[in-house]
């Protein structure tokens, strides 16, 4: 339903604007994460490495230009299930360089530099460019962020949705879909503002805090939790909530004893279809919290103050806005208002 609303909004805007308005002027030159990329025309075939760029292109009405997708955390947005089912999924997780190039794409869109970047596990950008395949990396993963520090990179400043909106606007410009892009950004900004206003109206008790748990390499090891400057930190900042994790890394490993001592007011769990680690399974997360000698004594666990969101929403994606709305809607049920 969420994505249908956005799509209908974009369609209404498109129909109300003359066809010649906001057309992309080619050749188009873009500075993108340290690379200059050039487009003589809109790409006719695209392979996506990262669910975020896949869903953004669907929201921009560019599904006919996608010939392969990869790196999935959650099922596709419901409005696009039928579309997505008809497009080849090259890999659930990390595709090979050969499988991507084999699709002969005119563009590869990338969500994370750790997939395609200076030390990309799929390939470097130069490897793609050497075979005349341009790459576009979302600014959400390189703006004010150093991906050579920490396992998932380290941000120099708090994530801003402006980085997400820039990504959408640039993709819209690349595909000559600027009217749809403007409508999508306008819709997301409105929803973001409404969610923030709803949270502010709650007047949460001073010192309310949270923990965002993404996953764990195994159930007995320290969990990957949200640091001070990533997408969950942005959510906590907008909701007026403290982060009990003090690390500046994107997803630091923090011991449960340390977390329990900080005793977060509520806990947010990532739900995903991916099964790279045992704790990717949401039911294993819940069971661990309820039975582990340390975690079961935490106030949030005892009181049932636990929220589940899409794992993809903990990354810089359109779903981060949806999750902000969801958390603002669920918080009143926890009795945290002053």
GROMACS .gro file of C-alpha atoms in nm, residues 76-332:
model
  257
   76UNK     CA    1   1.026  -0.622  -0.252
   77UNK     CA    2   0.772  -0.351  -0.173
   78UNK     CA    3   0.428  -0.518  -0.218
   79UNK     CA    4   0.320  -0.291  -0.503
   80UNK     CA    5   0.609  -0.419  -0.715
   81UNK     CA    6   0.593  -0.794  -0.646
   82UNK     CA    7   0.453  -0.887  -0.987
   83UNK     CA    8   0.706  -0.664  -1.162
   84UNK     CA    9   0.995  -0.795  -0.956
   85UNK     CA   10   0.898  -1.159  -1.014
   86UNK     CA   11   0.953  -1.111  -1.388
   87UNK     CA   12   1.306  -0.971  -1.353
   88UNK     CA   13   1.601  -1.206  -1.307
   89UNK     CA   14   1.748  -1.213  -0.959
   90UNK     CA   15   2.117  -1.270  -1.026
   91UNK     CA   16   2.192  -1.331  -0.658
   92UNK     CA   17   2.012  -1.303  -0.326
   93UNK     CA   18   2.333  -1.171  -0.176
   94UNK     CA   19   2.658  -1.085  -0.356
   95UNK     CA   20   2.671  -1.135  -0.734
   96UNK     CA   21   2.990  -1.220  -0.915
   97UNK     CA   22   3.154  -0.968  -1.145
   98UNK     CA   23   3.107  -1.207  -1.436
   99UNK     CA   24   2.733  -1.253  -1.371
  100UNK     CA   25   2.678  -0.877  -1.374
  101UNK     CA   26   2.888  -0.806  -1.683
  102UNK     CA   27   2.728  -1.104  -1.855
  103UNK     CA   28   2.396  -0.917  -1.861
  104UNK     CA   29   2.566  -0.651  -2.079
  105UNK     CA   30   2.425  -0.360  -1.877
  106UNK     CA   31   2.453   0.003  -1.983
  107UNK     CA   32   2.464   0.094  -1.614
  108UNK     CA   33   2.523  -0.081  -1.282
  109UNK     CA   34   2.359   0.091  -0.984
  110UNK     CA   35   2.520   0.023  -0.648
  111UNK     CA   36   2.399   0.066  -0.291
  112UNK     CA   37   2.722  -0.007  -0.100
  113UNK     CA   38   3.084   0.072  -0.183
  114UNK     CA   39   3.187  -0.251  -0.013
  115UNK     CA   40   3.023  -0.426  -0.309
  116UNK     CA   41   3.160  -0.198  -0.581
  117UNK     CA   42   3.430   0.041  -0.467
  118UNK     CA   43   3.800   0.073  -0.394
  119UNK     CA   44   3.797  -0.270  -0.227
  120UNK     CA   45   3.468  -0.395  -0.365
  121UNK     CA   46   3.394  -0.763  -0.310
  122UNK     CA   47   3.209  -0.777  -0.642
  123UNK     CA   48   3.459  -0.556  -0.825
  124UNK     CA   49   3.619  -0.216  -0.823
  125UNK     CA   50   3.455   0.058  -1.023
  126UNK     CA   51   3.759   0.059  -1.251
  127UNK     CA   52   3.700  -0.306  -1.339
  128UNK     CA   53   3.354  -0.222  -1.465
  129UNK     CA   54   3.468   0.094  -1.640
  130UNK     CA   55   3.749  -0.098  -1.813
  131UNK     CA   56   3.482  -0.306  -1.990
  132UNK     CA   57   3.279   0.007  -2.070
  133UNK     CA   58   3.013  -0.049  -1.805
  134UNK     CA   59   2.948   0.269  -1.604
  135UNK     CA   60   2.861   0.246  -1.235
  136UNK     CA   61   2.657   0.472  -1.012
  137UNK     CA   62   2.706   0.444  -0.635
  138UNK     CA   63   2.439   0.601  -0.417
  139UNK     CA   64   2.574   0.913  -0.240
  140UNK     CA   65   2.418   0.774   0.079
  141UNK     CA   66   2.721   0.545   0.107
  142UNK     CA   67   2.999   0.792   0.033
  143UNK     CA   68   2.887   1.141   0.139
  144UNK     CA   69   3.054   1.226   0.471
  145UNK     CA   70   3.154   0.861   0.508
  146UNK     CA   71   3.486   0.675   0.501
  147UNK     CA   72   3.434   0.314   0.400
  148UNK     CA   73   3.796   0.221   0.476
  149UNK     CA   74   3.742   0.268   0.852
  150UNK     CA   75   3.541   0.009   1.043
  151UNK     CA   76   3.382  -0.305   0.901
  152UNK     CA   77   3.091  -0.115   0.748
  153UNK     CA   78   3.248   0.229   0.723
  154UNK     CA   79   3.242   0.529   0.953
  155UNK     CA   80   3.047   0.850   0.902
  156UNK     CA   81   3.197   1.187   0.985
  157UNK     CA   82   2.854   1.337   1.050
  158UNK     CA   83   2.501   1.219   1.122
  159UNK     CA   84   2.324   1.063   0.824
  160UNK     CA   85   2.085   1.304   0.656
  161UNK     CA   86   1.794   1.212   0.431
  162UNK     CA   87   1.923   1.486   0.200
  163UNK     CA   88   2.174   1.221   0.084
  164UNK     CA   89   1.884   0.988   0.000
  165UNK     CA   90   1.696   1.262  -0.183
  166UNK     CA   91   2.009   1.349  -0.381
  167UNK     CA   92   2.038   0.983  -0.484
  168UNK     CA   93   1.677   0.977  -0.603
  169UNK     CA   94   1.712   1.304  -0.792
  170UNK     CA   95   2.031   1.194  -0.966
  171UNK     CA   96   1.887   0.856  -1.067
  172UNK     CA   97   1.581   1.037  -1.200
  173UNK     CA   98   1.806   1.266  -1.403
  174UNK     CA   99   2.007   0.974  -1.542
  175UNK     CA  100   1.690   0.801  -1.665
  176UNK     CA  101   1.514   1.120  -1.780
  177UNK     CA  102   1.248   1.067  -1.513
  178UNK     CA  103   1.281   1.395  -1.330
  179UNK     CA  104   0.909   1.460  -1.290
  180UNK     CA  105   0.861   1.123  -1.119
  181UNK     CA  106   1.173   1.187  -0.911
  182UNK     CA  107   1.047   1.524  -0.790
  183UNK     CA  108   0.710   1.372  -0.697
  184UNK     CA  109   0.875   1.088  -0.504
  185UNK     CA  110   1.106   1.322  -0.311
  186UNK     CA  111   0.816   1.555  -0.232
  187UNK     CA  112   0.609   1.265  -0.100
  188UNK     CA  113   0.891   1.129   0.115
  189UNK     CA  114   0.974   1.470   0.259
  190UNK     CA  115   0.610   1.520   0.356
  191UNK     CA  116   0.593   1.182   0.527
  192UNK     CA  117   0.922   1.242   0.704
  193UNK     CA  118   0.800   1.577   0.840
  194UNK     CA  119   0.471   1.427   0.956
  195UNK     CA  120   0.646   1.141   1.138
  196UNK     CA  121   0.880   1.384   1.315
  197UNK     CA  122   0.588   1.603   1.416
  198UNK     CA  123   0.406   1.300   1.555
  199UNK     CA  124   0.711   1.201   1.761
  200UNK     CA  125   0.758   1.553   1.894
  201UNK     CA  126   0.394   1.560   2.002
  202UNK     CA  127   0.449   1.250   2.217
  203UNK     CA  128   0.663   1.450   2.461
  204UNK     CA  129   0.871   1.143   2.549
  205UNK     CA  130   1.025   1.120   2.892
  206UNK     CA  131   1.371   1.274   2.913
  207UNK     CA  132   1.643   1.012   2.882
  208UNK     CA  133   1.437   0.769   2.672
  209UNK     CA  134   1.685   0.552   2.486
  210UNK     CA  135   1.700   0.276   2.229
  211UNK     CA  136   1.911  -0.003   2.083
  212UNK     CA  137   1.891  -0.106   1.716
  213UNK     CA  138   2.006  -0.468   1.669
  214UNK     CA  139   2.079  -0.566   1.309
  215UNK     CA  140   2.230  -0.914   1.342
  216UNK     CA  141   2.507  -1.126   1.497
  217UNK     CA  142   2.765  -1.358   1.343
  218UNK     CA  143   2.646  -1.623   1.588
  219UNK     CA  144   2.409  -1.615   1.882
  220UNK     CA  145   2.685  -1.626   2.142
  221UNK     CA  146   2.892  -1.343   1.995
  222UNK     CA  147   2.860  -0.967   2.031
  223UNK     CA  148   2.580  -0.821   1.818
  224UNK     CA  149   2.606  -0.576   1.530
  225UNK     CA  150   2.421  -0.271   1.661
  226UNK     CA  151   2.365   0.079   1.529
  227UNK     CA  152   2.633   0.338   1.601
  228UNK     CA  153   2.603   0.710   1.654
  229UNK     CA  154   2.580   0.843   1.297
  230UNK     CA  155   2.400   0.598   1.069
  231UNK     CA  156   2.035   0.571   0.966
  232UNK     CA  157   1.906   0.441   1.303
  233UNK     CA  158   2.093   0.727   1.474
  234UNK     CA  159   1.914   0.968   1.240
  235UNK     CA  160   1.581   0.811   1.344
  236UNK     CA  161   1.664   0.839   1.714
  237UNK     CA  162   1.771   1.199   1.668
  238UNK     CA  163   1.444   1.290   1.495
  239UNK     CA  164   1.240   1.101   1.754
  240UNK     CA  165   1.420   1.268   2.045
  241UNK     CA  166   1.567   0.940   2.173
  242UNK     CA  167   1.919   0.866   2.302
  243UNK     CA  168   2.132   0.594   2.145
  244UNK     CA  169   2.287   0.369   2.412
  245UNK     CA  170   2.570   0.282   2.172
  246UNK     CA  171   2.848   0.542   2.171
  247UNK     CA  172   3.062   0.414   1.882
  248UNK     CA  173   3.101   0.623   1.566
  249UNK     CA  174   3.119   0.312   1.346
  250UNK     CA  175   2.820   0.233   1.126
  251UNK     CA  176   2.758  -0.112   1.280
  252UNK     CA  177   2.997  -0.173   1.572
  253UNK     CA  178   3.015  -0.492   1.773
  254UNK     CA  179   2.909  -0.424   2.133
  255UNK     CA  180   2.886  -0.679   2.415
  256UNK     CA  181   2.551  -0.762   2.571
  257UNK     CA  182   2.685  -0.688   2.917
  258UNK     CA  183   2.765  -0.333   2.808
  259UNK     CA  184   2.423  -0.297   2.645
  260UNK     CA  185   2.243  -0.436   2.949
  261UNK     CA  186   2.426  -0.193   3.173
  262UNK     CA  187   2.304   0.095   2.956
  263UNK     CA  188   1.953  -0.061   2.975
  264UNK     CA  189   1.781   0.090   2.666
  265UNK     CA  190   1.420   0.198   2.710
  266UNK     CA  191   1.317   0.004   2.401
  267UNK     CA  192   1.480  -0.221   2.141
  268UNK     CA  193   1.437  -0.221   1.762
  269UNK     CA  194   1.502  -0.549   1.581
  270UNK     CA  195   1.583  -0.599   1.213
  271UNK     CA  196   1.367  -0.852   1.031
  272UNK     CA  197   1.505  -0.995   0.707
  273UNK     CA  198   1.488  -1.286   0.466
  274UNK     CA  199   1.867  -1.294   0.432
  275UNK     CA  200   2.031  -1.584   0.616
  276UNK     CA  201   2.401  -1.503   0.620
  277UNK     CA  202   2.418  -1.511   1.002
  278UNK     CA  203   2.210  -1.704   1.258
  279UNK     CA  204   2.074  -1.383   1.408
  280UNK     CA  205   1.936  -1.280   1.068
  281UNK     CA  206   1.637  -1.488   1.183
  282UNK     CA  207   1.401  -1.258   1.375
  283UNK     CA  208   1.266  -1.545   1.585
  284UNK     CA  209   1.617  -1.632   1.703
  285UNK     CA  210   1.668  -1.268   1.802
  286UNK     CA  211   1.350  -1.268   2.007
  287UNK     CA  212   1.425  -1.604   2.170
  288UNK     CA  213   1.774  -1.488   2.263
  289UNK     CA  214   1.648  -1.171   2.428
  290UNK     CA  215   1.392  -1.367   2.630
  291UNK     CA  216   1.622  -1.646   2.748
  292UNK     CA  217   1.978  -1.516   2.774
  293UNK     CA  218   2.068  -1.459   3.143
  294UNK     CA  219   2.189  -1.106   3.070
  295UNK     CA  220   1.938  -0.980   2.815
  296UNK     CA  221   1.625  -1.118   2.979
  297UNK     CA  222   1.683  -0.884   3.274
  298UNK     CA  223   1.680  -0.570   3.056
  299UNK     CA  224   1.387  -0.337   3.121
  300UNK     CA  225   1.282  -0.328   2.755
  301UNK     CA  226   1.267  -0.708   2.737
  302UNK     CA  227   1.075  -0.746   3.063
  303UNK     CA  228   0.822  -0.481   2.960
  304UNK     CA  229   0.793  -0.601   2.600
  305UNK     CA  230   0.912  -0.271   2.459
  306UNK     CA  231   1.039  -0.423   2.135
  307UNK     CA  232   0.973  -0.297   1.781
  308UNK     CA  233   1.042  -0.495   1.464
  309UNK     CA  234   1.122  -0.318   1.136
  310UNK     CA  235   1.255  -0.424   0.798
  311UNK     CA  236   1.632  -0.467   0.803
  312UNK     CA  237   1.640  -0.266   0.482
  313UNK     CA  238   1.493   0.027   0.674
  314UNK     CA  239   1.807   0.045   0.890
  315UNK     CA  240   2.003   0.141   0.579
  316UNK     CA  241   1.978   0.465   0.377
  317UNK     CA  242   1.669   0.369   0.175
  318UNK     CA  243   1.314   0.490   0.118
  319UNK     CA  244   1.211   0.236   0.383
  320UNK     CA  245   1.394   0.441   0.646
  321UNK     CA  246   1.114   0.698   0.610
  322UNK     CA  247   0.851   0.425   0.642
  323UNK     CA  248   1.024   0.294   0.957
  324UNK     CA  249   1.037   0.641   1.108
  325UNK     CA  250   0.659   0.653   1.064
  326UNK     CA  251   0.617   0.307   1.214
  327UNK     CA  252   0.825   0.377   1.524
  328UNK     CA  253   0.644   0.707   1.584
  329UNK     CA  254   0.314   0.516   1.568
  330UNK     CA  255   0.424   0.237   1.803
  331UNK     CA  256   0.596   0.446   2.072
  332UNK     CA  257   0.270   0.570   2.234
   0.00000   0.00000   0.00000
